[in-house]
Coordinates of C-alpha atoms and ligand atoms in Angstrom, one line a residue:
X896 CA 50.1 6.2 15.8
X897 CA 46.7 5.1 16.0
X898 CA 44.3 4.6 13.1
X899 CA 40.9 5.3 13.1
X900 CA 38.7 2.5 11.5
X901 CA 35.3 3.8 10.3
X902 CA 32.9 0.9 10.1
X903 CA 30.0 1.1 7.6
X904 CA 27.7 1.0 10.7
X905 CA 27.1 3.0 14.3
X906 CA 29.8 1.9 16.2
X907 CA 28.3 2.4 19.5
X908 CA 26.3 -1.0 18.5
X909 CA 29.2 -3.5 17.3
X910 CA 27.2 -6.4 18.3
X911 CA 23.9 -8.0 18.6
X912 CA 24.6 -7.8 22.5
X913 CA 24.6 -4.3 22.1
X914 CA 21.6 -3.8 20.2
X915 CA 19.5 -6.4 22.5
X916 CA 20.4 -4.4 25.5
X917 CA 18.9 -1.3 24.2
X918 CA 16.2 -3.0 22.3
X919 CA 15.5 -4.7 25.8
X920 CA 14.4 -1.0 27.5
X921 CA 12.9 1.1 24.3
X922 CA 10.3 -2.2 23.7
X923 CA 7.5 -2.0 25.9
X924 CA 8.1 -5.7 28.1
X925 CA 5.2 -7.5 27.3
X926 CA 6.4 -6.8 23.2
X927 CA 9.8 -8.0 24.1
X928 CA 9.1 -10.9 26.1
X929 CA 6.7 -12.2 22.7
X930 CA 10.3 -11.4 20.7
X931 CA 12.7 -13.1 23.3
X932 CA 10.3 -16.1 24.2
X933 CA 11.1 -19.6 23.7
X934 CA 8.5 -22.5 24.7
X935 CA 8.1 -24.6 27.8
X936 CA 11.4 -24.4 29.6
X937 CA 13.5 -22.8 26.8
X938 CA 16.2 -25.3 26.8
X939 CA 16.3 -25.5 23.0
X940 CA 16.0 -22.0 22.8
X941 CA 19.4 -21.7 24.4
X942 CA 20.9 -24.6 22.6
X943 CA 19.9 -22.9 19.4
X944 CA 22.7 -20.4 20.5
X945 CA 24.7 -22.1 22.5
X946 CA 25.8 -25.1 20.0
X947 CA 27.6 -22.7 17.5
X948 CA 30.4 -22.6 20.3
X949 CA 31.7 -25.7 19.6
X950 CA 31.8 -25.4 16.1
X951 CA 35.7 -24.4 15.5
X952 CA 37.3 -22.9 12.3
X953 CA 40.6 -22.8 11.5
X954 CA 42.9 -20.3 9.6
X955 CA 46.0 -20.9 6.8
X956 CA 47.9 -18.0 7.1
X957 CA 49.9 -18.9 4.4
X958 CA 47.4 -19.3 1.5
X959 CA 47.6 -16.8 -0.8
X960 CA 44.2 -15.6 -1.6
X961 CA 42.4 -13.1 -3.3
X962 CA 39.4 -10.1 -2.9
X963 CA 36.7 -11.6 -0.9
X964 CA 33.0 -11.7 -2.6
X965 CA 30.5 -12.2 -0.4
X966 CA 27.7 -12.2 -2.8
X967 CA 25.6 -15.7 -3.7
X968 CA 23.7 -17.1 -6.3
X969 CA 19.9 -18.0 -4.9
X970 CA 17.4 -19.0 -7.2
X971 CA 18.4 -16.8 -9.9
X972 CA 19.4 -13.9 -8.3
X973 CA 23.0 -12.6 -6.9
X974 CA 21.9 -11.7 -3.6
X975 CA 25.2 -9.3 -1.9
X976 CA 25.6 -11.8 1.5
X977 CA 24.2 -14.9 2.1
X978 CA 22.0 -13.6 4.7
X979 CA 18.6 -12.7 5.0
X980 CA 15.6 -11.9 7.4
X981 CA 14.1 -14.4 9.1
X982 CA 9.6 -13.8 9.0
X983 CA 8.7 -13.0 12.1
X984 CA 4.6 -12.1 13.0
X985 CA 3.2 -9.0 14.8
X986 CA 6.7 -7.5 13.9
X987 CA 5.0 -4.0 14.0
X988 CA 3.6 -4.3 17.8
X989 CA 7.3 -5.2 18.6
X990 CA 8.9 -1.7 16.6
X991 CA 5.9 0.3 14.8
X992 CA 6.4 0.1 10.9
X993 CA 9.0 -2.3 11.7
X994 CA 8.1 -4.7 8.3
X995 CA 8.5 -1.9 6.3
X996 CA 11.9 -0.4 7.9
X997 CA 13.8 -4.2 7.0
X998 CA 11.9 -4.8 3.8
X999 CA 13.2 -1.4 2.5
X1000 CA 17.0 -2.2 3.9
X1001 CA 16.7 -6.0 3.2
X1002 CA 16.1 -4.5 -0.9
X1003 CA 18.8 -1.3 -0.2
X1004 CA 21.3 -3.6 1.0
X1005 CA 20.3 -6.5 -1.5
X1006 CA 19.7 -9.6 1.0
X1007 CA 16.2 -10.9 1.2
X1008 CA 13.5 -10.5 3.5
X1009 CA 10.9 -12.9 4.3
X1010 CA 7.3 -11.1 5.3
X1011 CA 5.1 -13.9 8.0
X1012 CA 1.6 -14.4 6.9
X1013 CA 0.5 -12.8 10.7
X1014 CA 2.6 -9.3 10.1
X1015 CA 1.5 -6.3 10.1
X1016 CA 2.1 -4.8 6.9
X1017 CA 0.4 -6.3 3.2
X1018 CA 2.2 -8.6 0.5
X1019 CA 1.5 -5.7 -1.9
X1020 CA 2.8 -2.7 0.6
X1021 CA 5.9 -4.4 1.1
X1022 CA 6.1 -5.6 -2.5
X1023 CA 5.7 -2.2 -3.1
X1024 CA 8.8 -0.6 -0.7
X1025 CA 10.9 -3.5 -1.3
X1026 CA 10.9 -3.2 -5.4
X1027 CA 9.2 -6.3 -5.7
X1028 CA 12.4 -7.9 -4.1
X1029 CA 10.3 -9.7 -0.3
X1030 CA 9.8 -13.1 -0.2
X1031 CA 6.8 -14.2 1.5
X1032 CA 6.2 -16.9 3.9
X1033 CA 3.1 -19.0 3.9
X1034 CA 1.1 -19.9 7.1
X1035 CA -1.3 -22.8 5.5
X1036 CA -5.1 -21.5 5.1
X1037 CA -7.6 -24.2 6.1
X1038 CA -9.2 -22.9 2.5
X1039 CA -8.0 -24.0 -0.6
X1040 CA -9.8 -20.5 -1.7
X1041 CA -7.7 -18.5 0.9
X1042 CA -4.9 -20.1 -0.1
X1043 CA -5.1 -19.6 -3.9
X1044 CA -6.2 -16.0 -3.1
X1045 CA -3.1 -15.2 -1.5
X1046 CA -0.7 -17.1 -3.7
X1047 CA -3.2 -14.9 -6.6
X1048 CA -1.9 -11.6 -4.6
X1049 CA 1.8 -13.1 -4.6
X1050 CA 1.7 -13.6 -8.4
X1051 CA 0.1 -10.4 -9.1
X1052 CA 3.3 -8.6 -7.1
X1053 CA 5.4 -11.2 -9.1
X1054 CA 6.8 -12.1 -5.5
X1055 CA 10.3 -14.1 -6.3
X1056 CA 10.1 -17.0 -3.3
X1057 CA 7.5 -18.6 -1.5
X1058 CA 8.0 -20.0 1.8
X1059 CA 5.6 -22.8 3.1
X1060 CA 6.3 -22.9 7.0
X1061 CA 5.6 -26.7 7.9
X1062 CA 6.5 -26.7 11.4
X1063 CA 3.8 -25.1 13.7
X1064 CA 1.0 -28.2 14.3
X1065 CA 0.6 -26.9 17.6
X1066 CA 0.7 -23.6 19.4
X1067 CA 3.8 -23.4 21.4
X1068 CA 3.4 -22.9 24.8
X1069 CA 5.5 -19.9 25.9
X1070 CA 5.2 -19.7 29.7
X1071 CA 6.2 -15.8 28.9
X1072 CA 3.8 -14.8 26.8
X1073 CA 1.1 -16.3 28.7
X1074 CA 2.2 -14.1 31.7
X1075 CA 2.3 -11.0 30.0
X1076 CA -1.1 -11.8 28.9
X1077 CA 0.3 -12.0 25.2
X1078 CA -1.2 -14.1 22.7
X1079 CA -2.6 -14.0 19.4
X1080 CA -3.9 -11.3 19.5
X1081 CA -2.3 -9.2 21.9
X1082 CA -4.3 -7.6 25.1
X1083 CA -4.1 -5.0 26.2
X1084 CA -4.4 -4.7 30.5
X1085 CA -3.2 -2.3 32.9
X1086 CA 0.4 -3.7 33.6
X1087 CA 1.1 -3.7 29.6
X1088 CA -0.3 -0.2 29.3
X1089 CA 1.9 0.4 32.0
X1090 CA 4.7 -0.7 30.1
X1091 CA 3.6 1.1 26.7
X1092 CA 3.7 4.1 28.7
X1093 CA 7.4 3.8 29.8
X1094 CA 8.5 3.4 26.0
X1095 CA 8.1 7.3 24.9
X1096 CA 9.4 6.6 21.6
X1097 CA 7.3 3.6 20.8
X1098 CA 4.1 4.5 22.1
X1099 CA 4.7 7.8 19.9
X1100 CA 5.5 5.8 16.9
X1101 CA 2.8 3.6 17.6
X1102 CA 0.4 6.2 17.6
X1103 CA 1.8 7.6 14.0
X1104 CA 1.9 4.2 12.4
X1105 CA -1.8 2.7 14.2
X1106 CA -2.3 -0.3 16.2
X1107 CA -0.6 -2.8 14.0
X1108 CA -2.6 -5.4 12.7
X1109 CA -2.5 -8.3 10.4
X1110 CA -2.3 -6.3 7.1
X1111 CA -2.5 -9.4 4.6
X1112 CA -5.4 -10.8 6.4
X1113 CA -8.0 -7.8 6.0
X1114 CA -9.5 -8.6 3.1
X1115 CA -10.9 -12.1 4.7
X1116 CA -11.9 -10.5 7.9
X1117 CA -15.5 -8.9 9.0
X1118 CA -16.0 -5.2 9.4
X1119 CA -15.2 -4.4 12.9
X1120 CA -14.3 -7.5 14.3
X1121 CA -13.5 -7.6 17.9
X1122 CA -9.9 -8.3 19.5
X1123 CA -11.1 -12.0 20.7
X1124 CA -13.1 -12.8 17.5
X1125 CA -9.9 -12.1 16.0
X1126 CA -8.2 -15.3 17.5
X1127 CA -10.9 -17.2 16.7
X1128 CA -10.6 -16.1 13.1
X1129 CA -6.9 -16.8 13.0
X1130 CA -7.5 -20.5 14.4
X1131 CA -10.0 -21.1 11.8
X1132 CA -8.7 -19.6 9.2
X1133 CA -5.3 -21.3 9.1
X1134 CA -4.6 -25.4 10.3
X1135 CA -0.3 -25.7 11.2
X1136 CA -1.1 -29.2 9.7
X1137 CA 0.7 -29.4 6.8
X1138 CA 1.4 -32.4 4.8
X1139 CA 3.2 -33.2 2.4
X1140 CA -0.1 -33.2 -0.1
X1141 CA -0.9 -30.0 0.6
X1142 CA 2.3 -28.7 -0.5
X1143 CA 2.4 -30.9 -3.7
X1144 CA -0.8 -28.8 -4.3
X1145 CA 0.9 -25.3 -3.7
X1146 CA 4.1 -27.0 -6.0
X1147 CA 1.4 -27.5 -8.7
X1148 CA 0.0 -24.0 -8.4
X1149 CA 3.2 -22.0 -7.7
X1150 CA 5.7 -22.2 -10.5
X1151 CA 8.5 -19.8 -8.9
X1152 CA 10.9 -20.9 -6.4
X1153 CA 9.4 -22.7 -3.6
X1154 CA 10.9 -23.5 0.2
X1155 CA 9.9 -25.5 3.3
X1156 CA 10.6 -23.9 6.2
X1157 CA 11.0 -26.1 9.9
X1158 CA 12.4 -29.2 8.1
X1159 CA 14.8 -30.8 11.0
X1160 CA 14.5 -34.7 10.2
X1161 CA 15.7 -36.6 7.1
X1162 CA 12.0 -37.6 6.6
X1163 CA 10.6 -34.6 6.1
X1164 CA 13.9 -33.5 4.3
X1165 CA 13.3 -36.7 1.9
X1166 CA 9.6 -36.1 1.4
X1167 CA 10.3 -32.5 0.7
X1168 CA 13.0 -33.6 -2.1
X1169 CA 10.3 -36.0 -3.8
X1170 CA 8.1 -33.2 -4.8
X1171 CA 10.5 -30.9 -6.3
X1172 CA 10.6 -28.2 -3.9
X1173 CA 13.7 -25.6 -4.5
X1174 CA 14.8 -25.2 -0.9
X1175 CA 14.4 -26.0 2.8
X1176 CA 15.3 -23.8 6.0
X1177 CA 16.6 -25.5 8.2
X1178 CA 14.4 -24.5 11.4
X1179 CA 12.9 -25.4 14.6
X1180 CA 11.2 -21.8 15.0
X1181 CA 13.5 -20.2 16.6
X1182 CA 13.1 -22.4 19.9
X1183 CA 9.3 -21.8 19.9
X1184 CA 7.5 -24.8 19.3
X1185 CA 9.6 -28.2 20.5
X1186 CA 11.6 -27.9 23.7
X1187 CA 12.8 -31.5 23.5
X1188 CA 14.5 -30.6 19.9
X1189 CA 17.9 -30.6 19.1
X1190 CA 19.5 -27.0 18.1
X1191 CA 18.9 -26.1 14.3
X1192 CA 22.5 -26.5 14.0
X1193 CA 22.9 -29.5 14.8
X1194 CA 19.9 -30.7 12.5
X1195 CA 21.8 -29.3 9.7
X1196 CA 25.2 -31.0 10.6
X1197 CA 23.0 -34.3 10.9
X1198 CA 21.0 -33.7 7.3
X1199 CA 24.4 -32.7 5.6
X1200 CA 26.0 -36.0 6.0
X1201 CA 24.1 -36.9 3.3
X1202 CA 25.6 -35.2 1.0
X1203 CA 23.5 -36.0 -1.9
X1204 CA 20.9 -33.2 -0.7
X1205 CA 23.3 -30.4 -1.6
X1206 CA 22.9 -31.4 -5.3
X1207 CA 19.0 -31.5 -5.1
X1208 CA 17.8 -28.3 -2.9
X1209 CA 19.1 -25.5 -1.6
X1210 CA 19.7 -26.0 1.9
X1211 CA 19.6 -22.7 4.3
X1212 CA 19.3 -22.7 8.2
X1213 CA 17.8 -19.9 10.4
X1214 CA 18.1 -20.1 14.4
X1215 CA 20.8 -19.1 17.4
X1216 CA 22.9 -17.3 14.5
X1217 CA 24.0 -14.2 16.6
X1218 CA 27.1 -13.1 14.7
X1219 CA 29.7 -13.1 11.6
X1220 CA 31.4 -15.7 13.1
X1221 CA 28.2 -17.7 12.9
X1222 CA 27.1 -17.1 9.5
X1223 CA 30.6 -18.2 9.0
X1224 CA 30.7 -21.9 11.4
X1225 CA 27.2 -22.4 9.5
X1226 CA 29.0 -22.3 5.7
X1227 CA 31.2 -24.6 7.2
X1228 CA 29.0 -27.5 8.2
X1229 CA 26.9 -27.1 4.7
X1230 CA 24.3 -24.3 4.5
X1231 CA 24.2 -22.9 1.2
X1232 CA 22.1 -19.3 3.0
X1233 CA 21.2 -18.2 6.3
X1234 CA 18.1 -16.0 7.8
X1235 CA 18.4 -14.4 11.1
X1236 CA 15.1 -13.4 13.0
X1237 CA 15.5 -11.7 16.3
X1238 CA 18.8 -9.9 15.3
X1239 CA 17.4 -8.0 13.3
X1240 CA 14.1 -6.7 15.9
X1241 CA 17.0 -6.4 18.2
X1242 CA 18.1 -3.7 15.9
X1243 CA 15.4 -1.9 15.0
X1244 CA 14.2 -2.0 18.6
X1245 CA 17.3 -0.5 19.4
X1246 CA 18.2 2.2 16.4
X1247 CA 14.5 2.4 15.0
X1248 CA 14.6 3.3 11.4
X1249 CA 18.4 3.4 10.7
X1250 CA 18.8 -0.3 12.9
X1251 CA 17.5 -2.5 10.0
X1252 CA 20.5 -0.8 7.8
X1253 CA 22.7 -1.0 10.7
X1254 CA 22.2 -5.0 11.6
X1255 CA 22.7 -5.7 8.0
X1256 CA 26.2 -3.6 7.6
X1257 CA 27.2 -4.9 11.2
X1258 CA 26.7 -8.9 10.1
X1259 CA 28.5 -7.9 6.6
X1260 CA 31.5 -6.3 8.5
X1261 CA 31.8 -9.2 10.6
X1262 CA 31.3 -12.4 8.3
X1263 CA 33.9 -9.9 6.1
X1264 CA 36.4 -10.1 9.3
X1265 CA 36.2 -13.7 9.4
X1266 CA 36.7 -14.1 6.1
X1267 CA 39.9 -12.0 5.7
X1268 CA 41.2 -13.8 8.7
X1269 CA 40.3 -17.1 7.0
X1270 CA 41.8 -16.2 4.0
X1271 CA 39.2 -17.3 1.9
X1272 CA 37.1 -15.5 -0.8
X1273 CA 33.9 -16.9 -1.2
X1274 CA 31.3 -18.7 1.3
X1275 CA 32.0 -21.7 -0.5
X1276 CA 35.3 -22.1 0.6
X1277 CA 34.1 -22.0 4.6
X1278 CA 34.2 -25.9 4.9
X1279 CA 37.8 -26.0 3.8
X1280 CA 38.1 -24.4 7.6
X1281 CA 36.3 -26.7 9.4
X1282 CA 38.6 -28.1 12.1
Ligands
FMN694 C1 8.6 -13.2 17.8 C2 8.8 -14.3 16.7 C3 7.7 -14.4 15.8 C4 7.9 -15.4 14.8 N1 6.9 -15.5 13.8 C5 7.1 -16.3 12.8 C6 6.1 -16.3 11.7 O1 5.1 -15.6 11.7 N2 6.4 -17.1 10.7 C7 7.5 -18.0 10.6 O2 7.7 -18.7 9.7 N3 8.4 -18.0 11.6 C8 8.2 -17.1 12.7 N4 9.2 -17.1 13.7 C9 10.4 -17.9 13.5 C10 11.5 -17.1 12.8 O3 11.1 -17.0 11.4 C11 12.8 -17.8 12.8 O4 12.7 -19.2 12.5 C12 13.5 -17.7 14.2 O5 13.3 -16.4 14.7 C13 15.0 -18.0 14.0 O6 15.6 -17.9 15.2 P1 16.5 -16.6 15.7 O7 15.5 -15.7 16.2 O8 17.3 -17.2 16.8 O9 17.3 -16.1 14.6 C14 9.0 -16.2 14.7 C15 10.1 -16.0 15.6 C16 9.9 -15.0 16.6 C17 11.1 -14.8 17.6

């Protein structure tokens, strides 16, 4: 007899192997390598993956348990998995509309999604597809006017979380960026044209949805500003160097729930604790800034040992997580929430506007898979399986 299983997503794309390999050939190349690019040699880029191997679970059969619940308390709202959407810049030049495609599933599906400064959709056009439901994440303005105009816009769309990114001092240096002529902004020469023009369905798109630019900046920009007096705009408009009184300034002026995103060290972990702040992600950029790093992982298995932390802030972890199983070894070692950010431009790179819905059903059937064969029924419970 067989049985047919019908999985709550397109089962031609069980995996995010699947959905990079057709992301890889639908995204023009000089889009994908800015999506798949780590810096310098990408050794930590591949540690970020690689170090969930050796995390191990283990099962007990014979413990009765009951109906799994995936759902999870975060800062006052039940979110339906502890997973969310990593912010990622320029998301649109990767898939056009691409922002507004996972903001619209990430508030559908109820798990959050975190909108960069340098997208390419606005804080109040997402607020407005996403029901008011995106969190936003902070690149720091060298103005203390920029930045209370923006945190002005993020009250006015009664935005739930801010996220203060702390961890980009420096520009990383991607070796495959600079080949494909990709940087901030993007440039357009023949060979990427080229490429454009071997992506039907992208250029199409691109051509509905406009040349993507950085939405939430337009206000502070001049009329008809030119691609390179973009950049310089963007590097004088925003410093990466973010200390810890700058952010006691934002604590002061932003009352809601507040994260730092890129804490690795029990320093910054510490300092971050002293000034109240609600939660930390666990980050090293997805590989992009520090080649000598350690894996995100393990920086979480190192800043759990304390556990006095877990009482204090809510700690979440983004980078290398590629699967169920992940989300799952992550629980175990002591994140409270995790954020994936290329998974889900693998998606909707691959599926367009049904992948964002697709990626978020695929990583709830899996962690639910893990789970069942756990036997366990909440998240909580993952560290019980550590082996
Ligand atoms: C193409 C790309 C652009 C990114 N842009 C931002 C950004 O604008 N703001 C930010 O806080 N993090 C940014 N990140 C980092 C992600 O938020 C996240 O930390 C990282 O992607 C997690 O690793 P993963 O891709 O392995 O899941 C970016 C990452 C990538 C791959």
């Amino acid at each position: 007899m067989s049985v047919k299983i019908k999985y709550p997503y397109n089962p031609g794309y069980p995996s995010v192997a699947d959905l990079k390999k057709r992301a890889k050939w639908r995204i023009p190349k000089f889009a994908f390598d800015y999506l798949e690019g780590g810096c310098n040699e990408e050794l930590n880029l591949a540690r970020n993956e690689n170090d969930f191997d050796d995390i191990l679970l283990k099962p007990q059969y014979l413990h009765v348990s009951g109906d799994i619940d995936m759902s999870v308390e975060l800062f006052g709202k039940t979110y339906s998995a502890a997973f969310g959407i990593s912010p990622i810049g320029l998301q649109g030049l990767m898939w056009p509309n691409a922002p507004e495609i996972l903001a619209k599933a990430a508030a559908k599906n109820n798990v959050p999604y975190i909108l960069s400064t340098v997208s390419t959709s606005s804080i109040e056009r997402i607020a407005e597809v996403s029901n008011g439901e995106a969190w936003f994440q902070l690149y720091h303005p060298t103005e203390d006017r920029l930045r209370d105009d923006i945190l002005n816009r993020l009250k006015a769309v009664e935005c739930p979380v801010l996220v203060v990114l702390v961890d980009v001092p420096s520009f990383g240096l991607r070796y495959r960026e600079i080949k494909s002529g990709l940087s901030m902004p993007p440039k357009m020469n023949i060979s990427n044209i080229f490429q454009a023009m071997i992506c039907p369905e992208w250029g199409i798109k691109t051509l509905k949805h406009g040349i993507p630019n950085f939405a939430t900046l337009q206000p502070y920009m001049e009329k008809g500003l030119d691609l390179s007096q973009l950049g310089q705009f963007m590097n004088k408009t925003f410093t990466g160097k973010v200390n810890i009184q700058k952010v006691q300034a934002i604590r002061d002026i932003w009352q809601g729930p507040l994260v730092l995103k890129g804490i690795t060290t029990q320093e910054d972990m510490e300092a971050a604790i002293s000034i109240g702040v609600d939660g930390v992600i666990v980050s090293n950029h997805g590989g992009r800034q520090i080649d000598a790093g350690e894996s995100s992982i393990h920086s979480l298995i190192r800043l759990t040992q304390n556990t006095s932390y877990a009482s204090k802030v809510k700690i979440m972890l983004d980078g290398g997580i590629r699967s169920g199983v992940d989300l799952g070894r992550a629980y175990a070692v002591g994140s409270d929430f995790n954020f994936m950010g290329r998974p889900f431009m693998y998606g909707v790179g691959a599926l367009g506007d049904e992948g964002a819905d697709h990626t978020i059903n695929m990583f709830k059937a899996q962690l639910y898979q893990v789970m069942q064969q756990l036997s366990i029924e909440n998240i909580k419970q993952f560290p019980s399986r550590l082996l």
